[in-house]
Amino acid sequence: MSPTPQWVKELKPSAPQGTELIQAERQKSKISIEKLSNFLFTKDVLERQDKILKILEAEKVFDKSQNYFDGRVDKFKTALARAKRLRQLQVKHNWDRDDYIMANDLISEPGPYGLHASMYLTTLEGQGTPEQHKLFLEPAQNYKAIGCYAQTELGHGSNVRGLETTATWNPEDKTFILHSPHLTASKWWIGSLGRTANHAVVMAQLIIAGKPYGPHPFVCQIRDMKTHEPLEGVHVGDIGPKFGYNTMDNGFLLLNKFKIPHINMLAKFSRVDPETNKYVKPSSPSLIYGTLTWVRSTIVLQSGGVLARGVTIATRYAAVRRQFQDRDAPSGSSHEENQVLNYTMVQFRLLPLLAATFALHFTGKAMMGLYQENQKRMQVSAETVDTNRGAGPEETHSGSDLLADLHATSCGLKALGSTTAAEGLEVCRRACGGHGYSSFGGIGAWYADYLPTTTWEGDNYMLTQQVARYLLKSARAVLKGNAPNNDTSRIFTTFLQKQDMGAAHDVLGSDSDLVAAFAWRTSFLTFEALKHRDVEKNSWNSLLVDFWRLSTAHSQYLVVKNFYEALQSESLRYELDPATIDVLHKLFRLYALNTLEKEASEFYSSSAVTVRQIQLARTKSVMKLLEEIRPHALSLVDAWQFPDWQLDSSLGRKDGKVYEDMFYRASELNPLNGLTVDPYPDSDVLVKKDETSKFKSKL
Amino acid sequence: MSPTPQWVKELKPSAPQGTELIQAERQKSKISIEKLSNFLFTKDVLERQDKILKILEAEKVFDKSQNYFDGRVDKFKTALARAKRLRQLQVKHNWDRDDYIMANDLISEPGPYGLHASMYLTTLEGQGTPEQHKLFLEPAQNYKAIGCYAQTELGHGSNVRGLETTATWNPEDKTFILHSPHLTASKWWIGSLGRTANHAVVMAQLIIAGKPYGPHPFVCQIRDMKTHEPLEGVHVGDIGPKFGYNTMDNGFLLLNKFKIPHINMLAKFSRVDPETNKYVKPSSPSLIYGTLTWVRSTIVLQSGGVLARGVTIATRYAAVRRQFQDRDAPSGSSHEENQVLNYTMVQFRLLPLLAATFALHFTGKAMMGLYQENQKRMQVSAETVDTNRGAGPEETHSGSDLLADLHATSCGLKALGSTTAAEGLEVCRRACGGHGYSSFGGIGAWYADYLPTTTWEGDNYMLTQQVARYLLKSARAVLKGNAPNNDTSRIFTTFLQKQDMGAAHDVLGSDSDLVAAFAWRTSFLTFEALKHRDVEKNSWNSLLVDFWRLSTAHSQYLVVKNFYEALQSESLRYELDPATIDVLHKLFRLYALNTLEKEASEFYSSSAVTVRQIQLARTKSVMKLLEEIRPHALSLVDAWQFPDWQLDSSLGRKDGKVYEDMFYRASELNPLNGLTVDPYPDSDVLVKKDETSKFKSKL
């Protein structure tokens, strides 16, 4: 690669410059970005971000400039080096769990310790006895043992009951024999297992005296602690390249009559009595239920931020990029091209997603709040369970009923949130035009790494069945008059009361009516589905599409409702100025009306809204909101406070230097340009000159 | 990596085996796969495929097993080696253009000669004079010069008029001076330019005596023919990694007062007279217009096949994969898990896409037919233009009017077809559950490589404006009574005649009514948009979302209509048996009714269909069609005749050996498993043993 000539170095983008455009754009809005950021994340969290960012930026190993060039092996090696360094920094700076998570967010790539730091530690913590904590958890916390969580199998994804790996209790020597009876029993997709872990929590079917007792967790050492070679009877490795997530060593694991001692079965909830050789039942299965709910709630909260990265990049680039003149401009007027953010077609693609980032953020926060509230109530309820039998419905239902509601809610919202984020990121990428396809755009790899979220912790389609099951059950309870006092029961009751006179929701004139229209649609679809199932006796399978629609409708209702409630909160009125609240209110209406318009068919058929109002929402209200929100778009994405280092995007640079950065990365950081080839097909020489290694040394 | 232990080699997937399941599935349908394949592609084409496939499979350089592991530089090197070998094979076996395209399809990766073999040769051929053919085309055809087509710039995508590169005529020495005045003038995204090409057709603003004449094509040599180093005044390189397409060297190009002789301006249509220094106007711009129409028509045709690859993989895997028991199965019945293809939620995602593959294939074929017919008419029209002034409307409108219709049609269908294919592939990938995320699934990389199609040859959103403009123009002509006699005019006229009495399309009872309902919706939206624009005088920008909806509606109408017409064709009745025709007919109804249901809101508001029929389509007809088509799904994808070698997918294997293949690739072909790491964060050793090179030698 010849050095960049002087005449190239002197070139600038044609006027007006991106920095000028983005500055001018920023001045269009008077909302207080700082106040809004503090309201969304708290000042503490933002200060934490600054603190950690400074430390990471100073470390050479976290330099992102060569991320996109490496093959699988080098990608993984770099990721392991980063994971090690991150752990060293954690020790050095005495980071707590939140600091460590923040650092990972800023690095924004899955690392080989990922499943050790999350699922392995959590499982040992939550499902181990004090003795097991001492034996397994303590070395794991000190990274003397590196673990993972091995549940999914090659032939079995979501269906845990279908797992094939067996753990047979051997009363003779008081051991469990773990075994993979078929190829399909191979553990598969297990994060951190492929190359990194020397321990695994293996989920296996417990068998005692020939009788199966369902899947249980067993701690297995799988590799030698010194040589890191697999132990005898263990076949383990990486499952190969993926659409994204290639910095992580998702692995496979086959076990051949592999013996582990009795103490290796995690025994907090259920265990095998080594004396009697009998199974001891789990004490409180609903606590595990609770963990899944918590994991899904975090996915909902994260989905807003995940999507916001794409929206930030696309919105900033749309403020800098110009294309075509205004068609209606009088001929002879300025030849300047139009800022892309001015096009209604671009606004229509980006601004509803911008609204969705806030909607999901507030919904996720509300979910986490409910979860914590419920944990408290469960504690109280567990303590008072014996003395409280005669209390009113509010009390008796508090624990498990709220959990059932929360569980269903978290399933539906996890599906809606992660689908919205994943598909929204791709909309953002395409809204960047051709440059969105460049890795330097910063959306592609982020999208590819996020995609598994639509499948893990419950496939987004599978989950909708759980929501439907809960709604059907609730509807039956309401009809029977023995429903718990919760929001779902309330909206069903309202629907049943008004069903015969019909509804008249003024969705354009009243916010509460807008929320009520979504509740009406959920209720309508629920009682339709109930009729199909209970009266017409249709098979469960024949109703799956209806259930999916129902779950989506219900989850959209919850998001609209949570966004609405966030706007009514006192803290909002206290922390934000009226101008900012006004824009948030517009975002609420945009999210709700745009969703209503996209799902118009169900609002038509449930008669939740008049035909005229749906048409007006479509042709007038949404378009007017786009126009009103547009001047604030850049400030609203700024409020998400993503550092440039985190976004790693030429298009999403805060200073607008899009083209300079794209060009610099292509021309100066791109190892392929170190390769001079022989282009002729009849020549056997492929490469005339290879200077690609010069680029590697920049790492 | 320790060798695979014997006990692992003896493992099989748990019963029933994939081979048995897929065989049983195949026997559910009696349609003749061979006849259907011949009808879709012709016997000749399928024999060509067999012939070329045998040659490629025997060549080690085309082995696909290590495709997913390499970094950018190695990916490109392998792709160049393949491109060279492919050209050698072309010479050796005397392949014609169709053979060569077939070979590329089977290899299924973009190669560094891609833009040379397509756009460079085509442009020289179509826009060069005989003298220029001798000088530039002949060496290019013999690969003595390797070229590309440099139009897009860093700051300018779709808007050709906004290009900044200038070509200034220098009367003194009869040369053009090519120059990049700004950084944003850098050519960008140019396929084959980054490392491979030594020539480029550069689109630049022609300037004569200070006056601009718009963009014109100039042939530039950019690299030394021997050393392959850039010439003086040329800064050229690869633009960096992308979301896909990383086997291609998309490049950038900056020119510094770079002189080329007069002969290098491609002069078939317009030129500069070197004697008078005057610009000579283009003789027939509509011929260039025709080329774009042709390119877009091929994209429509290809979109069916592109999507069919994903549908093939997902359908085959859904026939092998089993998950969960039937919820309605009586307790105590068989514990076997249900075949995933049995779930209505899976059918609902996959089978409408299966229908779309056929719909797009037939539409693409019809488009190509129309294009060829038009080319003939233009020839006749050009020959008779002087003698024909007094002829009837049929004749006078034949050439340019059909072209205008065809142009608009190709824009809308290119957008709809490529969006359907791209988004459909992602639906297929997710329908494969977790394994869809593995590169061995075979959909991810194919999807990533296809994505640019939604942006190039006209961004899919931008194109919809052209469709709307044409429809508005046609509607005005119909209102004025001077419309050409074509399908668009006919459906508008019908709509205007019936508008006052309303429509009563029996979409569930009559196929022709189903087509007419789509025509009605297009017409309704067109006259609504016309009112907004011509009566209410709304700005063009404020109507872009309406235009996008209108274009989508019109294109969906065209696909429905073309599918319907294909079913009426005599050749179909002659070549296919009634059972196969019946299934194709069901696919037609599924495509149409599923689209109608998804777009129900517009069918409601245009009153094209009764509310009751839309609801029935949604809840009954579509579900019934899924059930009826399901037994034929596997045979229908088999009819697309993708060789396993082409699909390169564990999940999509024709023999159903899904899990054996996944495991083999992960365990035996995966270089990451040659790496033994030190997993402890406090150790400075990253790698204890590196045997990754063993895997490379398999290439």
Tab-separated table of C-alpha atoms in Angstrom, chain A residues 1-2 4-5 7-8 11-14 68-73 76-77 80-81 84 87-88 113 143-146 153-159 162 164 180-184 186 188-189 194-196 198 225-230 233-245 249 252 254-256 322-325 327-328 337 342-345 348-349 419 422-423 426 429-430 433-435 437-440 444-445 447-449 451-452 454-455 459 461-462 465 469 525 533 536 538-545 548-549 597 600-602 604-605 615 618 620 623 659-660 662-663 666-667 670-690 692, chain B residues 1-2 4-5 7-8 11-14 68-73 76-77 80-81 84 87-88 113 143-146 153-159 162 164 180-184 186 188-189 194-196 198 225-230 233-245 249 252 254-256 322-325 327-328 337 342-345 348-349 419 422-423 426 429-430 433-435 437-440 444-445 447-449 451-452 454-455 459 461-462 465 469 525 533 538-545 548-549 597 600-602 604-605 615 618 620 623 659-660 662-663 666-667 670-690 692:
chain	number	residue	atom	x	y	z
A	1	MET	CA	0.000	0.000	0.000
A	2	SER	CA	1.509	3.242	-1.127
A	4	THR	CA	-1.612	8.489	1.104
A	5	PRO	CA	-0.570	11.271	-1.314
A	7	TRP	CA	-3.304	15.943	-2.496
A	8	VAL	CA	-5.612	13.371	-0.841
A	11	LEU	CA	-9.293	17.063	0.479
A	12	LYS	CA	-12.365	17.965	2.501
A	13	PRO	CA	-15.985	16.950	2.117
A	14	SER	CA	-17.982	19.347	-0.034
A	68	TYR	CA	-14.012	-6.290	11.666
A	69	PHE	CA	-11.009	-7.736	9.866
A	70	ASP	CA	-10.099	-10.862	11.769
A	71	GLY	CA	-11.127	-14.429	11.067
A	72	ARG	CA	-12.815	-16.586	13.677
A	73	VAL	CA	-9.673	-17.787	15.489
A	76	PHE	CA	-11.696	-15.279	19.644
A	77	LYS	CA	-8.095	-14.789	20.755
A	80	LEU	CA	-10.120	-13.786	25.375
A	81	ALA	CA	-7.306	-11.293	25.881
A	84	LYS	CA	-8.751	-11.473	30.922
A	87	ARG	CA	-11.200	-9.214	34.936
A	88	GLN	CA	-7.819	-7.804	35.941
A	113	TYR	CA	-16.160	-15.250	30.269
A	143	TYR	CA	-11.701	-17.220	38.544
A	144	LYS	CA	-9.766	-20.246	39.795
A	145	ALA	CA	-12.408	-22.288	38.019
A	146	ILE	CA	-14.143	-21.096	34.851
A	153	GLU	CA	-28.826	-29.946	23.342
A	154	LEU	CA	-28.192	-30.480	19.640
A	155	GLY	CA	-31.634	-32.038	19.160
A	156	HIS	CA	-33.493	-30.048	21.828
A	157	GLY	CA	-33.812	-26.311	22.133
A	158	SER	CA	-36.660	-24.817	24.129
A	159	ASN	CA	-38.092	-28.070	25.439
A	162	GLY	CA	-36.981	-33.409	26.142
A	164	GLU	CA	-31.532	-36.623	26.556
A	180	SER	CA	-24.998	-38.792	26.409
A	181	PRO	CA	-26.915	-41.697	24.909
A	182	HIS	CA	-27.206	-40.200	21.400
A	183	LEU	CA	-25.529	-37.652	19.176
A	184	THR	CA	-28.566	-35.401	19.631
A	186	SER	CA	-24.751	-33.375	22.796
A	188	TRP	CA	-24.936	-27.352	22.076
A	189	TRP	CA	-24.803	-23.564	21.952
A	194	GLY	CA	-16.169	-24.363	23.506
A	195	ARG	CA	-12.613	-23.387	24.512
A	196	THR	CA	-12.706	-21.528	27.802
A	198	ASN	CA	-13.114	-26.096	32.729
A	225	MET	CA	-7.146	-27.582	35.625
A	226	LYS	CA	-3.516	-27.447	34.482
A	227	THR	CA	-3.279	-28.701	30.916
A	228	HIS	CA	-6.809	-27.548	29.993
A	229	GLU	CA	-7.204	-30.788	27.994
A	230	PRO	CA	-10.625	-32.512	28.159
A	233	GLY	CA	-14.988	-39.479	28.861
A	234	VAL	CA	-15.494	-35.882	27.792
A	235	HIS	CA	-15.716	-34.715	24.171
A	236	VAL	CA	-15.920	-30.951	24.081
A	237	GLY	CA	-15.357	-28.195	21.541
A	238	ASP	CA	-16.580	-25.072	19.826
A	239	ILE	CA	-19.723	-25.461	17.647
A	240	GLY	CA	-18.396	-23.306	14.828
A	241	PRO	CA	-19.026	-19.908	13.288
A	242	LYS	CA	-22.315	-18.071	13.617
A	243	PHE	CA	-24.160	-15.141	12.072
A	244	GLY	CA	-22.787	-13.045	14.927
A	245	TYR	CA	-21.411	-13.667	18.406
A	249	ASP	CA	-16.931	-19.875	22.062
A	252	PHE	CA	-20.707	-28.732	22.477
A	254	LEU	CA	-20.672	-35.187	25.016
A	255	LEU	CA	-20.187	-37.298	28.144
A	256	ASN	CA	-19.409	-41.001	28.185
A	322	ARG	CA	-28.124	15.137	1.953
A	323	GLN	CA	-29.723	13.724	-1.133
A	324	PHE	CA	-31.738	15.153	-4.022
A	325	GLN	CA	-33.295	18.561	-4.224
A	327	ARG	CA	-39.097	18.393	-5.899
A	328	ASP	CA	-41.386	21.301	-5.173
A	337	GLU	CA	-29.501	18.829	-1.757
A	342	ASN	CA	-36.354	16.209	6.142
A	343	TYR	CA	-37.914	13.465	4.061
A	344	THR	CA	-41.187	12.236	5.526
A	345	MET	CA	-40.406	8.699	4.333
A	348	PHE	CA	-41.772	7.639	9.111
A	349	ARG	CA	-39.165	4.887	9.394
A	419	THR	CA	-38.432	-8.391	18.111
A	422	ALA	CA	-33.892	-6.591	16.324
A	423	GLU	CA	-36.128	-5.642	13.426
A	426	GLU	CA	-32.305	-3.473	10.512
A	429	ARG	CA	-29.356	0.136	8.992
A	430	ARG	CA	-31.291	0.399	5.735
A	433	GLY	CA	-28.676	3.853	2.600
A	434	GLY	CA	-25.652	2.126	1.104
A	435	HIS	CA	-23.291	3.164	3.921
A	437	TYR	CA	-24.057	-1.873	4.874
A	438	SER	CA	-20.465	-0.915	5.731
A	439	SER	CA	-19.141	-2.356	8.979
A	440	PHE	CA	-17.952	1.171	9.765
A	444	GLY	CA	-24.589	-4.490	11.250
A	445	ALA	CA	-22.423	-6.313	13.773
A	447	TYR	CA	-27.639	-6.308	15.024
A	448	ALA	CA	-26.041	-9.676	14.260
A	449	ASP	CA	-24.838	-10.057	17.867
A	451	LEU	CA	-30.310	-11.489	17.022
A	452	PRO	CA	-30.064	-14.554	19.322
A	454	THR	CA	-35.175	-13.297	19.789
A	455	THR	CA	-34.571	-17.022	20.293
A	459	ASP	CA	-38.239	-18.338	21.497
A	461	TYR	CA	-43.042	-17.317	19.046
A	462	MET	CA	-43.104	-20.062	21.674
A	465	GLN	CA	-48.402	-19.403	23.958
A	469	ARG	CA	-52.611	-19.479	28.233
A	525	LEU	CA	-59.072	-11.034	21.064
A	533	ARG	CA	-60.975	-22.989	22.511
A	536	GLU	CA	-65.853	-24.507	19.565
A	538	ASN	CA	-60.627	-26.105	18.507
A	539	SER	CA	-57.279	-27.797	18.958
A	540	TRP	CA	-54.483	-25.867	20.658
A	541	ASN	CA	-52.338	-26.223	17.544
A	542	SER	CA	-55.001	-24.726	15.276
A	543	LEU	CA	-55.072	-21.597	17.466
A	544	LEU	CA	-51.341	-20.845	17.632
A	545	VAL	CA	-51.553	-17.994	15.135
A	548	TRP	CA	-49.453	-15.106	18.737
A	549	ARG	CA	-51.659	-12.205	17.634
A	597	GLU	CA	-52.313	2.260	12.445
A	600	ALA	CA	-55.492	-1.271	12.097
A	601	SER	CA	-57.150	-4.464	11.003
A	602	GLU	CA	-57.654	-5.630	14.613
A	604	TYR	CA	-61.383	-2.333	12.881
A	605	SER	CA	-62.641	-5.814	13.639
A	615	GLN	CA	-58.070	6.733	8.837
A	618	ARG	CA	-53.061	7.100	9.463
A	620	LYS	CA	-53.057	13.054	9.529
A	623	MET	CA	-47.715	12.630	9.924
A	659	TYR	CA	-17.139	11.132	5.596
A	660	GLU	CA	-13.719	11.950	7.033
A	662	MET	CA	-15.304	6.564	6.741
A	663	PHE	CA	-12.452	7.524	4.482
A	666	ALA	CA	-10.979	2.561	4.675
A	667	SER	CA	-7.763	4.158	3.572
A	670	ASN	CA	-7.917	-1.537	6.248
A	671	PRO	CA	-5.418	-4.418	5.975
A	672	LEU	CA	-6.814	-5.579	2.639
A	673	ASN	CA	-5.171	-2.524	1.126
A	674	GLY	CA	-1.812	-4.027	2.055
A	675	LEU	CA	-2.387	-6.689	-0.568
A	676	THR	CA	-1.272	-6.113	-4.163
A	677	VAL	CA	-2.651	-8.840	-6.391
A	678	ASP	CA	-2.007	-10.152	-9.857
A	679	PRO	CA	-5.404	-9.632	-11.494
A	680	TYR	CA	-5.011	-11.818	-14.591
A	681	PRO	CA	-6.758	-15.197	-14.672
A	682	ASP	CA	-4.045	-16.910	-16.685
A	683	SER	CA	-1.410	-16.032	-14.093
A	684	ASP	CA	-0.703	-18.469	-11.281
A	685	VAL	CA	0.515	-15.650	-9.050
A	686	LEU	CA	-2.235	-14.530	-6.687
A	687	VAL	CA	-0.420	-11.962	-4.581
A	688	LYS	CA	2.392	-9.782	-5.850
A	689	LYS	CA	3.018	-7.969	-2.594
A	690	ASP	CA	1.701	-8.652	0.902
A	692	THR	CA	-1.106	-6.723	5.375
B	1	MET	CA	-7.367	-30.886	19.352
B	2	SER	CA	-7.444	-34.462	20.496
B	4	THR	CA	-12.471	-37.842	18.123
B	5	PRO	CA	-12.846	-40.770	20.546
B	7	TRP	CA	-17.372	-43.749	21.582
B	8	VAL	CA	-18.284	-40.469	19.914
B	11	LEU	CA	-23.152	-42.186	18.465
B	12	LYS	CA	-26.251	-41.681	16.346
B	13	PRO	CA	-29.068	-39.173	16.627
B	14	SER	CA	-31.987	-40.445	18.705
B	68	TYR	CA	-16.896	-19.181	7.312
B	69	PHE	CA	-13.612	-19.192	9.213
B	70	ASP	CA	-11.374	-16.777	7.342
B	71	GLY	CA	-10.785	-13.100	8.038
B	72	ARG	CA	-11.283	-10.457	5.403
B	73	VAL	CA	-7.880	-10.750	3.706
B	76	PHE	CA	-10.663	-12.167	-0.520
B	77	LYS	CA	-7.602	-14.176	-1.531
B	80	LEU	CA	-9.732	-14.234	-6.212
B	81	ALA	CA	-8.256	-17.715	-6.652
B	84	LYS	CA	-9.339	-16.964	-11.723
B	87	ARG	CA	-12.408	-17.945	-15.842
B	88	GLN	CA	-9.935	-20.706	-16.760
B	113	TYR	CA	-14.367	-10.328	-11.285
B	143	TYR	CA	-9.257	-10.549	-19.420
B	144	LYS	CA	-6.154	-8.686	-20.593
B	145	ALA	CA	-7.716	-5.685	-18.887
B	146	ILE	CA	-9.880	-5.973	-15.782
B	153	GLU	CA	-19.580	8.483	-4.665
B	154	LEU	CA	-18.890	8.715	-0.937
B	155	GLY	CA	-21.318	11.616	-0.561
B	156	HIS	CA	-23.772	10.608	-3.289
B	157	GLY	CA	-25.698	7.395	-3.650
B	158	SER	CA	-28.833	7.309	-5.738
B	159	ASN	CA	-28.657	10.842	-7.063
B	162	GLY	CA	-25.308	15.144	-7.709
B	164	GLU	CA	-19.007	15.654	-7.933
B	180	SER	CA	-12.186	14.744	-7.542
B	181	PRO	CA	-12.704	18.216	-6.083
B	182	HIS	CA	-13.716	17.006	-2.601
B	183	LEU	CA	-13.386	14.005	-0.348
B	184	THR	CA	-17.094	13.295	-0.901
B	186	SER	CA	-14.433	9.793	-3.974
B	188	TRP	CA	-17.230	4.475	-3.284
B	189	TRP	CA	-18.766	0.990	-3.180
B	194	GLY	CA	-10.618	-2.084	-4.463
B	195	ARG	CA	-7.825	-4.507	-5.360
B	196	THR	CA	-8.601	-6.170	-8.682
B	198	ASN	CA	-6.861	-1.907	-13.595
B	225	MET	CA	-0.762	-3.199	-16.271
B	226	LYS	CA	2.406	-4.894	-15.034
B	227	THR	CA	3.085	-3.847	-11.443
B	228	HIS	CA	-0.622	-3.324	-10.639
B	229	GLU	CA	0.375	-0.211	-8.659
B	230	PRO	CA	-1.943	2.827	-8.899
B	233	GLY	CA	-2.816	10.978	-9.713
B	234	VAL	CA	-4.868	7.976	-8.679
B	235	HIS	CA	-5.675	7.048	-5.063
B	236	VAL	CA	-7.511	3.746	-5.009
B	237	GLY	CA	-8.266	1.032	-2.463
B	238	ASP	CA	-10.797	-1.225	-0.802
B	239	ILE	CA	-13.506	0.512	1.269
B	240	GLY	CA	-13.337	-1.989	4.128
B	241	PRO	CA	-15.436	-4.759	5.631
B	242	LYS	CA	-19.187	-4.975	5.184
B	243	PHE	CA	-22.162	-6.797	6.666
B	244	GLY	CA	-21.773	-9.307	3.837
B	245	TYR	CA	-20.144	-9.362	0.398
B	249	ASP	CA	-13.316	-5.762	-3.085
B	252	PHE	CA	-12.835	3.843	-3.556
B	254	LEU	CA	-9.920	9.626	-6.065
B	255	LEU	CA	-8.468	11.280	-9.156
B	256	ASN	CA	-6.151	14.289	-9.156
B	322	ARG	CA	-39.211	-32.255	16.445
B	323	GLN	CA	-40.126	-30.237	19.487
B	324	PHE	CA	-42.645	-30.631	22.300
B	325	GLN	CA	-45.532	-33.014	22.429
B	327	ARG	CA	-50.751	-30.302	23.928
B	328	ASP	CA	-54.070	-31.924	23.095
B	337	GLU	CA	-42.174	-34.919	20.086
B	342	ASN	CA	-46.966	-29.648	11.990
B	343	TYR	CA	-47.227	-26.479	14.046
B	344	THR	CA	-49.590	-23.963	12.479
B	345	MET	CA	-47.369	-21.110	13.695
B	348	PHE	CA	-48.003	-19.599	8.899
B	349	ARG	CA	-44.454	-18.258	8.706
B	419	THR	CA	-37.759	-6.690	0.110
B	422	ALA	CA	-34.513	-10.280	2.030
B	423	GLU	CA	-37.026	-10.145	4.853
B	426	GLU	CA	-34.616	-13.742	7.871
B	429	ARG	CA	-33.592	-18.284	9.452
B	430	ARG	CA	-35.527	-17.644	12.644
B	433	GLY	CA	-34.774	-21.855	15.839
B	434	GLY	CA	-31.333	-21.617	17.425
B	435	HIS	CA	-29.581	-23.591	14.698
B	437	TYR	CA	-28.049	-18.735	13.757
B	438	SER	CA	-25.221	-21.172	13.010
B	439	SER	CA	-23.301	-20.476	9.810
B	440	PHE	CA	-23.733	-24.162	9.033
B	444	GLY	CA	-27.210	-16.190	7.373
B	445	ALA	CA	-24.394	-15.514	4.937
B	447	TYR	CA	-29.038	-13.260	3.530
B	448	ALA	CA	-26.163	-10.915	4.371
B	449	ASP	CA	-24.808	-11.124	0.811
B	451	LEU	CA	-29.134	-7.446	1.487
B	452	PRO	CA	-27.512	-4.797	-0.767
B	454	THR	CA	-32.636	-3.715	-1.421
B	455	THR	CA	-30.455	-0.643	-1.885
B	459	ASP	CA	-33.148	2.134	-3.196
B	461	TYR	CA	-37.987	3.336	-0.907
B	462	MET	CA	-36.762	5.821	-3.527
B	465	GLN	CA	-41.732	7.526	-5.975
B	469	ARG	CA	-45.349	9.391	-10.369
B	525	LEU	CA	-55.056	4.677	-3.472
B	533	ARG	CA	-51.528	16.261	-4.884
B	538	ASN	CA	-49.991	18.934	-0.853
B	539	SER	CA	-46.222	18.993	-1.181
B	540	TRP	CA	-44.495	16.033	-2.801
B	541	ASN	CA	-42.517	15.433	0.381
B	542	SER	CA	-45.641	15.264	2.543
B	543	LEU	CA	-46.989	12.468	0.327
B	544	LEU	CA	-43.959	10.158	0.257
B	545	VAL	CA	-45.470	7.709	2.735
B	548	TRP	CA	-44.723	4.160	-0.816
B	549	ARG	CA	-47.994	2.513	0.189
B	597	GLU	CA	-55.040	-10.187	5.261
B	600	ALA	CA	-56.400	-5.609	5.507
B	601	SER	CA	-56.528	-1.993	6.583
B	602	GLU	CA	-56.365	-0.768	2.965
B	604	TYR	CA	-61.204	-2.101	4.543
B	605	SER	CA	-60.790	1.566	3.792
B	615	GLN	CA	-62.294	-11.663	8.642
B	618	ARG	CA	-57.942	-14.168	8.177
B	620	LYS	CA	-60.506	-19.526	8.066
B	623	MET	CA	-55.517	-21.493	7.872
B	659	TYR	CA	-27.455	-33.466	13.144
B	660	GLU	CA	-24.710	-35.714	11.805
B	662	MET	CA	-23.809	-30.162	12.100
B	663	PHE	CA	-21.718	-32.261	14.441
B	666	ALA	CA	-18.237	-28.438	14.330
B	667	SER	CA	-16.051	-31.266	15.502
B	670	ASN	CA	-13.631	-26.093	12.862
B	671	PRO	CA	-10.140	-24.580	13.235
B	672	LEU	CA	-10.986	-22.909	16.556
B	673	ASN	CA	-10.890	-26.377	18.068
B	674	GLY	CA	-7.188	-26.492	17.261
B	675	LEU	CA	-6.626	-23.833	19.898
B	676	THR	CA	-5.958	-24.797	23.521
B	677	VAL	CA	-6.103	-21.721	25.710
B	678	ASP	CA	-5.058	-20.790	29.211
B	679	PRO	CA	-8.382	-19.781	30.751
B	680	TYR	CA	-7.172	-17.961	33.876
B	681	PRO	CA	-7.300	-14.162	33.911
B	682	ASP	CA	-4.168	-13.789	36.014
B	683	SER	CA	-2.099	-15.748	33.498
B	684	ASP	CA	-0.321	-13.874	30.735
B	685	VAL	CA	-0.350	-16.960	28.531
B	686	LEU	CA	-3.235	-16.771	26.067
B	687	VAL	CA	-2.675	-19.895	23.991
B	688	LYS	CA	-1.127	-23.091	25.332
B	689	LYS	CA	-1.248	-25.025	22.079
B	690	ASP	CA	-2.055	-23.837	18.555
B	692	THR	CA	-5.277	-24.382	13.988
